[in-house]
PDB file of C-alpha atoms and ligand atoms in Angstrom:
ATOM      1  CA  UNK O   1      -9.899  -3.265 -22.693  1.00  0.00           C
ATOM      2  CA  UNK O   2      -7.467  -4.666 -20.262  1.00  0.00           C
ATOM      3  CA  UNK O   3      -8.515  -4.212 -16.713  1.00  0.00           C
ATOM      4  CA  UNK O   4      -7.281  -5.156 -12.746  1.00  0.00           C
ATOM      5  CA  UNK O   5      -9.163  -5.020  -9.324  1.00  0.00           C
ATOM      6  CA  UNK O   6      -7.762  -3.391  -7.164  1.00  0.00           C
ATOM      7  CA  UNK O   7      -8.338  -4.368  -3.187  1.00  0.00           C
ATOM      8  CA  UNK O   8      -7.764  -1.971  -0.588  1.00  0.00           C
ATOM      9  CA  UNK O   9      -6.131  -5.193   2.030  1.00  0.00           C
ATOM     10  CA  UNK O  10      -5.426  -2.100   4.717  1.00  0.00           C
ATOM     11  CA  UNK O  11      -6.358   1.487   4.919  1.00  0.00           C
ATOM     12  CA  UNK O  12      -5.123   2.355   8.621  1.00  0.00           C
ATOM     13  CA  UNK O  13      -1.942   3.919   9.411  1.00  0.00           C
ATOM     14  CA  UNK O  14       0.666   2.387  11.150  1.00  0.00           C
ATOM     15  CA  UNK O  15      -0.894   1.718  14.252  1.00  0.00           C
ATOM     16  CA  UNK O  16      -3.778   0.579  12.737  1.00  0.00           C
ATOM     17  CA  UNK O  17      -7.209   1.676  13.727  1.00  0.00           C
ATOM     18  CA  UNK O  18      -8.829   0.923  16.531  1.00  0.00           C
ATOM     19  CA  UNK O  19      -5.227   1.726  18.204  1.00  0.00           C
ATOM     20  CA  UNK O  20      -4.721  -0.509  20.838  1.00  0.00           C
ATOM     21  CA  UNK O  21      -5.383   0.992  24.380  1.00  0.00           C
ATOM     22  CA  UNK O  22      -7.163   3.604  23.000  1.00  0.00           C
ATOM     23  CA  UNK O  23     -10.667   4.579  23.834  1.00  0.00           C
ATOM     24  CA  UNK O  24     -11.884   7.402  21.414  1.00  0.00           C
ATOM     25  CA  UNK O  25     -14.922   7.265  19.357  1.00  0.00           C
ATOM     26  CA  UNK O  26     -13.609   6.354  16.399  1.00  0.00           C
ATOM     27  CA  UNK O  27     -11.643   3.400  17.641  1.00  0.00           C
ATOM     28  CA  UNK O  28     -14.754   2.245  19.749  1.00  0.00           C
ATOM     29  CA  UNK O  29     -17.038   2.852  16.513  1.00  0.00           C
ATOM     30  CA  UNK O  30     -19.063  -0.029  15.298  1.00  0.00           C
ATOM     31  CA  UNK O  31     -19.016   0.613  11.828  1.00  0.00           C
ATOM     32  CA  UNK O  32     -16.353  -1.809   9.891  1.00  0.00           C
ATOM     33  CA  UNK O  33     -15.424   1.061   7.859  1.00  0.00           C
ATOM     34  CA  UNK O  34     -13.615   2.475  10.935  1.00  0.00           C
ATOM     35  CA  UNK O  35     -11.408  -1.114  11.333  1.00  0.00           C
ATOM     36  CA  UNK O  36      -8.514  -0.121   9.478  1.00  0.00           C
ATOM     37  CA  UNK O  37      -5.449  -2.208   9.077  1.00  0.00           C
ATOM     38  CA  UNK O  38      -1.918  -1.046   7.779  1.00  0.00           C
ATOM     39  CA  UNK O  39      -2.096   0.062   4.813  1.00  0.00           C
ATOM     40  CA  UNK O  40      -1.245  -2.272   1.264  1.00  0.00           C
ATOM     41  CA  UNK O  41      -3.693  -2.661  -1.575  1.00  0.00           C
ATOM     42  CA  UNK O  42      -3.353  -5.760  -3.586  1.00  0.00           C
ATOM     43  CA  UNK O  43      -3.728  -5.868  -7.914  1.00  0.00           C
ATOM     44  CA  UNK O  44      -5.364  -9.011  -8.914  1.00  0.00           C
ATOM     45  CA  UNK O  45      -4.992  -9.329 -13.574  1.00  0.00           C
ATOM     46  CA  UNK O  46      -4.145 -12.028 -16.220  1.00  0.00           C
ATOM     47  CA  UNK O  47      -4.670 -14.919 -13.012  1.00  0.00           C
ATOM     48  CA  UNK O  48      -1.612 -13.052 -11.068  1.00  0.00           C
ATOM     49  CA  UNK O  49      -2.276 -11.642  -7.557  1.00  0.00           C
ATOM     50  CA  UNK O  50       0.485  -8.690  -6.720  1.00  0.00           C
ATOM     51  CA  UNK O  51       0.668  -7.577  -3.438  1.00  0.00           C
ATOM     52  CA  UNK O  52       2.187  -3.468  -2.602  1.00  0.00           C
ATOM     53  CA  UNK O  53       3.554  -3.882   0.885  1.00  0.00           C
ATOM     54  CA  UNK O  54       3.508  -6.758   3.295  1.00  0.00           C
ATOM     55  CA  UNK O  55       2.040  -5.511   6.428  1.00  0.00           C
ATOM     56  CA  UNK O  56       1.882  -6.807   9.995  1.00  0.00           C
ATOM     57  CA  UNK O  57      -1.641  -7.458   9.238  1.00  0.00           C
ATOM     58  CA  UNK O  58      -0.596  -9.679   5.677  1.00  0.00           C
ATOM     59  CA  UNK O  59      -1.766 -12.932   7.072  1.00  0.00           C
ATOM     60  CA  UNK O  60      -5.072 -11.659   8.506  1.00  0.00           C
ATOM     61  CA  UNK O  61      -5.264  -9.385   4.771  1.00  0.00           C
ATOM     62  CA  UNK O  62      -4.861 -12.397   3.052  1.00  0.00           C
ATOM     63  CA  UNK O  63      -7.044 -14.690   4.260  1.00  0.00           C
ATOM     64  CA  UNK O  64      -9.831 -11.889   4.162  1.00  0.00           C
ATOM     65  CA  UNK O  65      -9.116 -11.112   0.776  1.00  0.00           C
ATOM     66  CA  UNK O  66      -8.728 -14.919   0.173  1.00  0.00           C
ATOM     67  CA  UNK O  67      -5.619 -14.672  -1.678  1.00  0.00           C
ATOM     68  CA  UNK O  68      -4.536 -18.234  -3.064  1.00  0.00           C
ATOM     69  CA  UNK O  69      -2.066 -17.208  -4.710  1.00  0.00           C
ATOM     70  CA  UNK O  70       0.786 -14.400  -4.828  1.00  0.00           C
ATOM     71  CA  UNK O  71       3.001 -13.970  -7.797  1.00  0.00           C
ATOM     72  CA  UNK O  72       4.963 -10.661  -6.477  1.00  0.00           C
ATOM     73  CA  UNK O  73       5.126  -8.103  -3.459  1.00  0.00           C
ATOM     74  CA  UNK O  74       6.185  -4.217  -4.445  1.00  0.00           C
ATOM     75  CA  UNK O  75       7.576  -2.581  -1.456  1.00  0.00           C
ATOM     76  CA  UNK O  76       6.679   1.128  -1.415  1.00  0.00           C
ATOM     77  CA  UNK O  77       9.813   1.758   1.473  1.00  0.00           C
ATOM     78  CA  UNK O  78      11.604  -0.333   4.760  1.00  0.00           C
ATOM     79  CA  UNK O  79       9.152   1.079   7.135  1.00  0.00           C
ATOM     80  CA  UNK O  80       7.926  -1.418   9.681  1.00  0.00           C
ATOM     81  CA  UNK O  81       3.962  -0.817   8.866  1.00  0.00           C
ATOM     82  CA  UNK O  82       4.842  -1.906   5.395  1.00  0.00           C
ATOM     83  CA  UNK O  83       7.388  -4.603   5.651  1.00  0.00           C
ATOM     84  CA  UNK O  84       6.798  -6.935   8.725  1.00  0.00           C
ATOM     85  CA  UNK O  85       4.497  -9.508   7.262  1.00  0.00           C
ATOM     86  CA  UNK O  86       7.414 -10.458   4.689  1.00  0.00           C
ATOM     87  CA  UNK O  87       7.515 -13.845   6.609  1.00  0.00           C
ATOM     88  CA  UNK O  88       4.189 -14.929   5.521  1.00  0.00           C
ATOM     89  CA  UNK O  89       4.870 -15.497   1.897  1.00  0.00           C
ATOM     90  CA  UNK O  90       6.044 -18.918   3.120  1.00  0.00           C
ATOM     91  CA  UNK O  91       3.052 -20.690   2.616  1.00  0.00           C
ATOM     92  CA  UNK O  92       2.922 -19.525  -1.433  1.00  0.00           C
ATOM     93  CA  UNK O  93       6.203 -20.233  -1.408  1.00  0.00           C
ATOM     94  CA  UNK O  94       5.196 -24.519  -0.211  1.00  0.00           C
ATOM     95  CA  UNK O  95       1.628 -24.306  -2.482  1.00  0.00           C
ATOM     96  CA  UNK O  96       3.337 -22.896  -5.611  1.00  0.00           C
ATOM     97  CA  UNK O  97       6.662 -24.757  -5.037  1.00  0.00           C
ATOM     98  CA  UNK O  98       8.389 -21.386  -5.837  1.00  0.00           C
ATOM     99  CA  UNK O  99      10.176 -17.956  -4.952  1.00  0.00           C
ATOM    100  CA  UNK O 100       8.502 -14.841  -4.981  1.00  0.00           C
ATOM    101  CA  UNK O 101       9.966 -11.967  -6.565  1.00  0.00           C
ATOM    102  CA  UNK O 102      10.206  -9.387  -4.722  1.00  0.00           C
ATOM    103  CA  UNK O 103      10.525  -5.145  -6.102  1.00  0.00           C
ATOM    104  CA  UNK O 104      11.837  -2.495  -3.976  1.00  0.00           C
ATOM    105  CA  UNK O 105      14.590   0.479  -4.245  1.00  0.00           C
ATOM    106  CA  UNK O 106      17.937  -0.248  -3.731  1.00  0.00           C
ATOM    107  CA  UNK O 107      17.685   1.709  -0.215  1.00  0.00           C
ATOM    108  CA  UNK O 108      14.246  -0.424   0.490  1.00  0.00           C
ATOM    109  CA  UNK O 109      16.042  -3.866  -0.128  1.00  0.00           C
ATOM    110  CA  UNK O 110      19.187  -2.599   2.217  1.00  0.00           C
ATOM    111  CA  UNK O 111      16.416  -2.078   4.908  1.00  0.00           C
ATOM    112  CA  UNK O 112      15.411  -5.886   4.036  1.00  0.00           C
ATOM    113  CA  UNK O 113      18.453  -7.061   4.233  1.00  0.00           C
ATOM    114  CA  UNK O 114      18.863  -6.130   7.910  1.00  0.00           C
ATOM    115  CA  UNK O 115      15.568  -6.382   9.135  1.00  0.00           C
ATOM    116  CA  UNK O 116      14.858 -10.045   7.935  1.00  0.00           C
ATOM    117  CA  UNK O 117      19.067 -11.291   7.928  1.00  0.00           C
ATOM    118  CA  UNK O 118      17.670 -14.722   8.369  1.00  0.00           C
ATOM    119  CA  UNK O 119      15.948 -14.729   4.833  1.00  0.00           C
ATOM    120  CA  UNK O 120      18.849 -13.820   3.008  1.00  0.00           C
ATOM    121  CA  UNK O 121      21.681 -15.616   4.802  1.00  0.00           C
ATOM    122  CA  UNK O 122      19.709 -18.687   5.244  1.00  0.00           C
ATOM    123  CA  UNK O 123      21.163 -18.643   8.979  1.00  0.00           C
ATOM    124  CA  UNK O 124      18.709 -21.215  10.558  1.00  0.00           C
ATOM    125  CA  UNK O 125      18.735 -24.699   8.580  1.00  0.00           C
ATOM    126  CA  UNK O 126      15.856 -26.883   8.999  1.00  0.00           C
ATOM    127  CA  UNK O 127      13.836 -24.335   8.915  1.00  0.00           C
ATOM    128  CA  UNK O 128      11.615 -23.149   6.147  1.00  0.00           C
ATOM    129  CA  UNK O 129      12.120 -19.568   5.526  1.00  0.00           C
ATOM    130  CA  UNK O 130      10.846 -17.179   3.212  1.00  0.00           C
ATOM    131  CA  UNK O 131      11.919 -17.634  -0.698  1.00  0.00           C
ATOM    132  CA  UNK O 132      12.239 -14.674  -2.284  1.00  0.00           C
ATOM    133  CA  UNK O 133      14.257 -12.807  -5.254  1.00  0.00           C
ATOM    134  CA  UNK O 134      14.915  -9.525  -4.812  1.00  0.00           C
ATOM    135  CA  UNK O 135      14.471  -7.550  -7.637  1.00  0.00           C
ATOM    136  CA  UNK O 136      15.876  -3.453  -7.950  1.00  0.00           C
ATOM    137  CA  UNK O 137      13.640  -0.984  -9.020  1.00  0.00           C
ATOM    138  CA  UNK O 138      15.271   1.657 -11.208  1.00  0.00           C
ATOM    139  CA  UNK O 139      12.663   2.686 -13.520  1.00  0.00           C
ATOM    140  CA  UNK O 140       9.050   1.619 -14.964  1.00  0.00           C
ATOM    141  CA  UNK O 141       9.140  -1.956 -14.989  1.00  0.00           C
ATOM    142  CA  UNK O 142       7.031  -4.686 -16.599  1.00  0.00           C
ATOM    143  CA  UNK O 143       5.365  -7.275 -14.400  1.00  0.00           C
ATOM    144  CA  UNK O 144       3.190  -9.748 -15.830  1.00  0.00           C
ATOM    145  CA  UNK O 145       2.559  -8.156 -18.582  1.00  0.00           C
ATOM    146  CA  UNK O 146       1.648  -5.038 -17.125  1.00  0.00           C
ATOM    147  CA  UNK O 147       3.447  -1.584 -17.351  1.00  0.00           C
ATOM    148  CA  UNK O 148       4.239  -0.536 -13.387  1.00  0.00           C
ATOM    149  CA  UNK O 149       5.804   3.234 -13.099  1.00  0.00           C
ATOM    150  CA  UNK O 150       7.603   3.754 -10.126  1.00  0.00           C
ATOM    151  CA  UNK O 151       6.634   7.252  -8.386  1.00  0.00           C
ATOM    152  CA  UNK O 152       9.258   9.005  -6.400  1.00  0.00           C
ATOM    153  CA  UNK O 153       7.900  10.989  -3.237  1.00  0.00           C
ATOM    154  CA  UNK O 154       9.327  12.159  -0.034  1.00  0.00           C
ATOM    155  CA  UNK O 155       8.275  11.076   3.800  1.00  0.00           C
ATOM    156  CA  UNK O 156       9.985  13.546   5.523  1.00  0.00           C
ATOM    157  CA  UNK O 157      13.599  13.799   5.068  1.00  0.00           C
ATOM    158  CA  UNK O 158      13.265   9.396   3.564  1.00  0.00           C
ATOM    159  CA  UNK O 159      12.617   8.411  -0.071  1.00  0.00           C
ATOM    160  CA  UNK O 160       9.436   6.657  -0.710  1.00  0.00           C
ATOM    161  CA  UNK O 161       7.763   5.131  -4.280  1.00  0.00           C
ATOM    162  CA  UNK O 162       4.141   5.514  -5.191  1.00  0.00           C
ATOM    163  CA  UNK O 163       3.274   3.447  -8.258  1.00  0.00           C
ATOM    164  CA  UNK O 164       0.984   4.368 -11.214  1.00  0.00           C
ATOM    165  CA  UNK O 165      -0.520   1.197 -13.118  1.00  0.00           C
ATOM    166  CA  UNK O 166      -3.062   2.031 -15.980  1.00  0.00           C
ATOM    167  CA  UNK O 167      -5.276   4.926 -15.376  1.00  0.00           C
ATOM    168  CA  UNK O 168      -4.694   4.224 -11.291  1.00  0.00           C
ATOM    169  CA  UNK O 169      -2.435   5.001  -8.596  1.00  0.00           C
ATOM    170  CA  UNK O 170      -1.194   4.274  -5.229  1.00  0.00           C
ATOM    171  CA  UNK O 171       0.796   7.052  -3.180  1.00  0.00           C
ATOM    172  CA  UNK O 172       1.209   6.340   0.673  1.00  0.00           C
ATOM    173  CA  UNK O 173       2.983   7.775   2.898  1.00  0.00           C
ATOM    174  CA  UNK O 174       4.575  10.757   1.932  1.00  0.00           C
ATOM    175  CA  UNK O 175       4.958  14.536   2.884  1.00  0.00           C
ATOM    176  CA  UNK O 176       5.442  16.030  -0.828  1.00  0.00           C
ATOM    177  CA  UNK O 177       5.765  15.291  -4.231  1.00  0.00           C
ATOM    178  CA  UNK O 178       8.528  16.322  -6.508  1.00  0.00           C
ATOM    179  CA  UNK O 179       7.188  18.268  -9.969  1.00  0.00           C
ATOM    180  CA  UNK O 180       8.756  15.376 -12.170  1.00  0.00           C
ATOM    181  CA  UNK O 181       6.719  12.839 -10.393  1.00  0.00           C
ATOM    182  CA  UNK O 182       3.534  15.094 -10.167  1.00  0.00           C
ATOM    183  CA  UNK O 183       3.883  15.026 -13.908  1.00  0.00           C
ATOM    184  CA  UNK O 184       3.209  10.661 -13.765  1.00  0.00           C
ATOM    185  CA  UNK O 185       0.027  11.074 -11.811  1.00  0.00           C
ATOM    186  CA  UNK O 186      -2.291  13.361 -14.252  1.00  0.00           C
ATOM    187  CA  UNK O 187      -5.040  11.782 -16.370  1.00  0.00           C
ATOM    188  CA  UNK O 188      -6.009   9.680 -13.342  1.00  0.00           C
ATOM    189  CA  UNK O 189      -9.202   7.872 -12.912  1.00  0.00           C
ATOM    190  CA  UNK O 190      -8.340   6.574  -9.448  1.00  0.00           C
ATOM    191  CA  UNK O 191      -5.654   8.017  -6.694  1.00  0.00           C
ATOM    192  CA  UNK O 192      -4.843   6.301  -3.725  1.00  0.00           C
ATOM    193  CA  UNK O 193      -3.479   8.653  -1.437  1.00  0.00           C
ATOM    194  CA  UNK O 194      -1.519   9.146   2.137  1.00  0.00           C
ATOM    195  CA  UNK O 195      -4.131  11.255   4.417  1.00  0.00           C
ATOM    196  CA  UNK O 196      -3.235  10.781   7.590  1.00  0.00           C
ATOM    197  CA  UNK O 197      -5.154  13.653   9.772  1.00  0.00           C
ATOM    198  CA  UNK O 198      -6.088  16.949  10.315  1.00  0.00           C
ATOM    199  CA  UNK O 199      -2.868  17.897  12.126  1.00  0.00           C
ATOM    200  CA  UNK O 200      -0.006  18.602  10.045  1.00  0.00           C
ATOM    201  CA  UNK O 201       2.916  15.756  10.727  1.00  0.00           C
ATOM    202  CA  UNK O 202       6.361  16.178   9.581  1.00  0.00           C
ATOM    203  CA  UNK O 203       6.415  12.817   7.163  1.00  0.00           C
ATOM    204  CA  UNK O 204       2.365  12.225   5.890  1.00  0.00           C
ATOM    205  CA  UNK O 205       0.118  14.269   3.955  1.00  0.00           C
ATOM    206  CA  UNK O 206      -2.894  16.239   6.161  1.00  0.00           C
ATOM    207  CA  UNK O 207      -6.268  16.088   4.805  1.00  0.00           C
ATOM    208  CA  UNK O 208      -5.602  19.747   3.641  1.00  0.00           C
ATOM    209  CA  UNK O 209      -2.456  18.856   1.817  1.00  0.00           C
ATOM    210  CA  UNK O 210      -3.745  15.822   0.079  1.00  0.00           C
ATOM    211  CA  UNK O 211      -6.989  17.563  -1.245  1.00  0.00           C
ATOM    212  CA  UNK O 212      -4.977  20.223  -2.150  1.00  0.00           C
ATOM    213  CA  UNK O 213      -2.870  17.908  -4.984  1.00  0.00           C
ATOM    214  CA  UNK O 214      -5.885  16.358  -5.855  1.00  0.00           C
ATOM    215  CA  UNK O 215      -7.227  19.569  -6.607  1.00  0.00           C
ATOM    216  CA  UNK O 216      -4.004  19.905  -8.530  1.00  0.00           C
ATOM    217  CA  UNK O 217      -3.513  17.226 -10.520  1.00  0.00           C
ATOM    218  CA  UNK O 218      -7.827  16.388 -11.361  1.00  0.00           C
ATOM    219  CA  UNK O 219      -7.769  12.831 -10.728  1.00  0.00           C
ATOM    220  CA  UNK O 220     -11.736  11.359 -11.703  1.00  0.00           C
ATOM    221  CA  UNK O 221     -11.847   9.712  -8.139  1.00  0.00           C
ATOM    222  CA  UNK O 222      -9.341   9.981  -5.231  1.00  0.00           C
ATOM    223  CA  UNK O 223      -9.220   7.687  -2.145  1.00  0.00           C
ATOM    224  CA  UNK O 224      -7.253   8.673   1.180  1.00  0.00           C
ATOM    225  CA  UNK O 225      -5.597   5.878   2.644  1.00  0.00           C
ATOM    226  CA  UNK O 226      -3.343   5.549   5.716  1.00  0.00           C
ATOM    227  CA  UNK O 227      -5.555   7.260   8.028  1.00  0.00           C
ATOM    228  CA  UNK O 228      -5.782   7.584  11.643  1.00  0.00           C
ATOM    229  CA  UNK O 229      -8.175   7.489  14.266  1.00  0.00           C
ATOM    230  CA  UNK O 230      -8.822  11.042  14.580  1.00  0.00           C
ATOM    231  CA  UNK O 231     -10.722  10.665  10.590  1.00  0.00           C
ATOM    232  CA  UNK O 232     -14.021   8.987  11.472  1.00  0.00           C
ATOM    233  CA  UNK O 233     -15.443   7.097   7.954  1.00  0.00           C
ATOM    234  CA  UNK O 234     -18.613   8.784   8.442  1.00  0.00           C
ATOM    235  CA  UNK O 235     -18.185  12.029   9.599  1.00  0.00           C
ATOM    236  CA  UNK O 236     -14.677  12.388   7.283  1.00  0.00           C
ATOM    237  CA  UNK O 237     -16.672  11.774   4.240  1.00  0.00           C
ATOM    238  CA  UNK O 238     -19.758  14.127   4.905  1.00  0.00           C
ATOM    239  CA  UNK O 239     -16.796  17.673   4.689  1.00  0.00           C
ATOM    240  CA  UNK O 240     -15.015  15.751   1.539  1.00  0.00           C
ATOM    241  CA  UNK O 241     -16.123  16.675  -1.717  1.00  0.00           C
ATOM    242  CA  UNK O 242     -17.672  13.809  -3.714  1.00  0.00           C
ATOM    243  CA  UNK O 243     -15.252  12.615  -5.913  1.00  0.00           C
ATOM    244  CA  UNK O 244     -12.796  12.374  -2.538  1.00  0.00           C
ATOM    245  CA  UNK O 245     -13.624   9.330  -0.205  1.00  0.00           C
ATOM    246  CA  UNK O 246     -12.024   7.918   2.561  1.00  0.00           C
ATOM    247  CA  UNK O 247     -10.940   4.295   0.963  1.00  0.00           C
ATOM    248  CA  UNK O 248     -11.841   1.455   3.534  1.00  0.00           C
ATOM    249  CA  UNK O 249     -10.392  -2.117   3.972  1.00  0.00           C
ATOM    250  CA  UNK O 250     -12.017  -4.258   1.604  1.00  0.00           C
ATOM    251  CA  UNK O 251     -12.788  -1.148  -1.099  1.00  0.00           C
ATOM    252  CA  UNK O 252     -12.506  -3.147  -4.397  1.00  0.00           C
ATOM    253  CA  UNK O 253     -12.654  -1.555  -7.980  1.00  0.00           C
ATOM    254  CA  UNK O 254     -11.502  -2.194 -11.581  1.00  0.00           C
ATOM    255  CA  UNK O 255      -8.963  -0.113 -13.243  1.00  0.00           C
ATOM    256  CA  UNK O 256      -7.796  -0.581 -17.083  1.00  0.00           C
ATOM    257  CA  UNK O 257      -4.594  -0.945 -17.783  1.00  0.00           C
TER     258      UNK O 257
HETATM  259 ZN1   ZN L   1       3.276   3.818   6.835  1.00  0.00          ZN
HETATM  260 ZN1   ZN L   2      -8.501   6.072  19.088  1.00  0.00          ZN
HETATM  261 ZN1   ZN L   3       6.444   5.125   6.372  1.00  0.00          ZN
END
């Protein structure tokens, strides 16, 4: 059977963890599991290396992760923790001597559009800016081969996509999940999840909230991602039940598809 890996680049939420100027245990914990960048996971299949979100922390990602290539970057939504490394596709761009595609919602490519005006209106010549080709998603899609379904959430009153590919998917940041798209994510063997805290916020899933669709929908594993500092690795995992982890930068597994 078919099968990806999946790398968890960044598991931290948007301030990453440890938050700068912030002395609490978790930030000033020595175990790597508690160094969390923003959050993106990248799917490596068929020689192709796909990137979901482009985070401030891309470059350092990438160079952890050793990507040498990337084929394509899916944008989950225009939110800064997931769009601001955009501008380091350049150096694919020179190595592969081409564009890379780039899949977002209409709304997410508007954000783009505005946020990175020099990529699209080529405003500064002589300079080498990112090449990309923005491509609208609008329903399951296939990308190299591979069957990517598109996962409509809300993050508080904004929409956001999770994606299912295979028997795995990736949901961050959002604060509920519509019954049509509930009905994409059963027969899981791996969910990637928004858990941000304890404390309720008005655009992520709690702890609570996220265990409670997991209890819902039965995935085989489930992985809580954008997390904060107030979720120490350690002492977060010991109350989760066993098929619930907190997922960690540099968490790798397979998934068929
Ligand atoms: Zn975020
Ligand atoms: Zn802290
Ligand atoms: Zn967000």
């Amino acid at each position: 059977m078919a099968s990806l890996q999946l790398t968890v680049l960044g598991s931290g939420t948007s301030m990453g963890v440890p938050t700068l100027a912030c002395h609490c245990a978790v930030c000033e914990s020595t175990d790597p599991h508690d160094q969390r960048t923003r959050p993106s996971v990248l799917l490596s299949y068929c020689g192709r290396n796909v990137v979901i979100d482009t985070t401030p922390d891309f470059r350092s990602q990438a160079l952890r992760a050793r990507i040498d290539r990337l084929d394509a970057v899916i944008f989950t939504h225009g939110h800064a923790d997931h769009v601001m490394g955009l501008d380091d596709v350049r150096p694919y761009n020179l190595k592969q001597k081409s564009v890379v595609p780039v899949y977002a919602a209409s709304e997410t490519l508007a954000i783009l559009r505005r946020r990175f005006a020099y990529i699209f209106e080529n405003t500064q010549p002589g300079s080498t800016p990112p090449l990309i080709e923005p491509r609208t998603i609008d329903g399951p899609f296939d990308l190299f081969s591979t069957r990517i379904v598109p996962v409509p959430a809300m993050h508080g009153p904004q929409p956001v996509l999770g994606f299912r590919f295979g028997n795995c998917a990736y949901l961050t940041d959002f604060s509920s999940v519509p019954e049509t798209s509930r009905a994409l994510l059963r027969g899981l063997d791996d969910f990637i999840l928004d858990a941000l805290r304890y404390v309720p916020h008005p655009m992520h899933s709690t702890v609570a909230q996220s265990l409670a669709l997991v209890d819902e929908l039965r995935p085989k594993r489930a992985w809580f991602t954008h997390i904060c500092h107030d979720l120490g690795h350690k002492q977060t995992n010991a109350k989760l039940p066993q098929n619930v982890r907190l997922a960690y930068d540099g968490l790798q597994f397979e998934v068929a598809i």
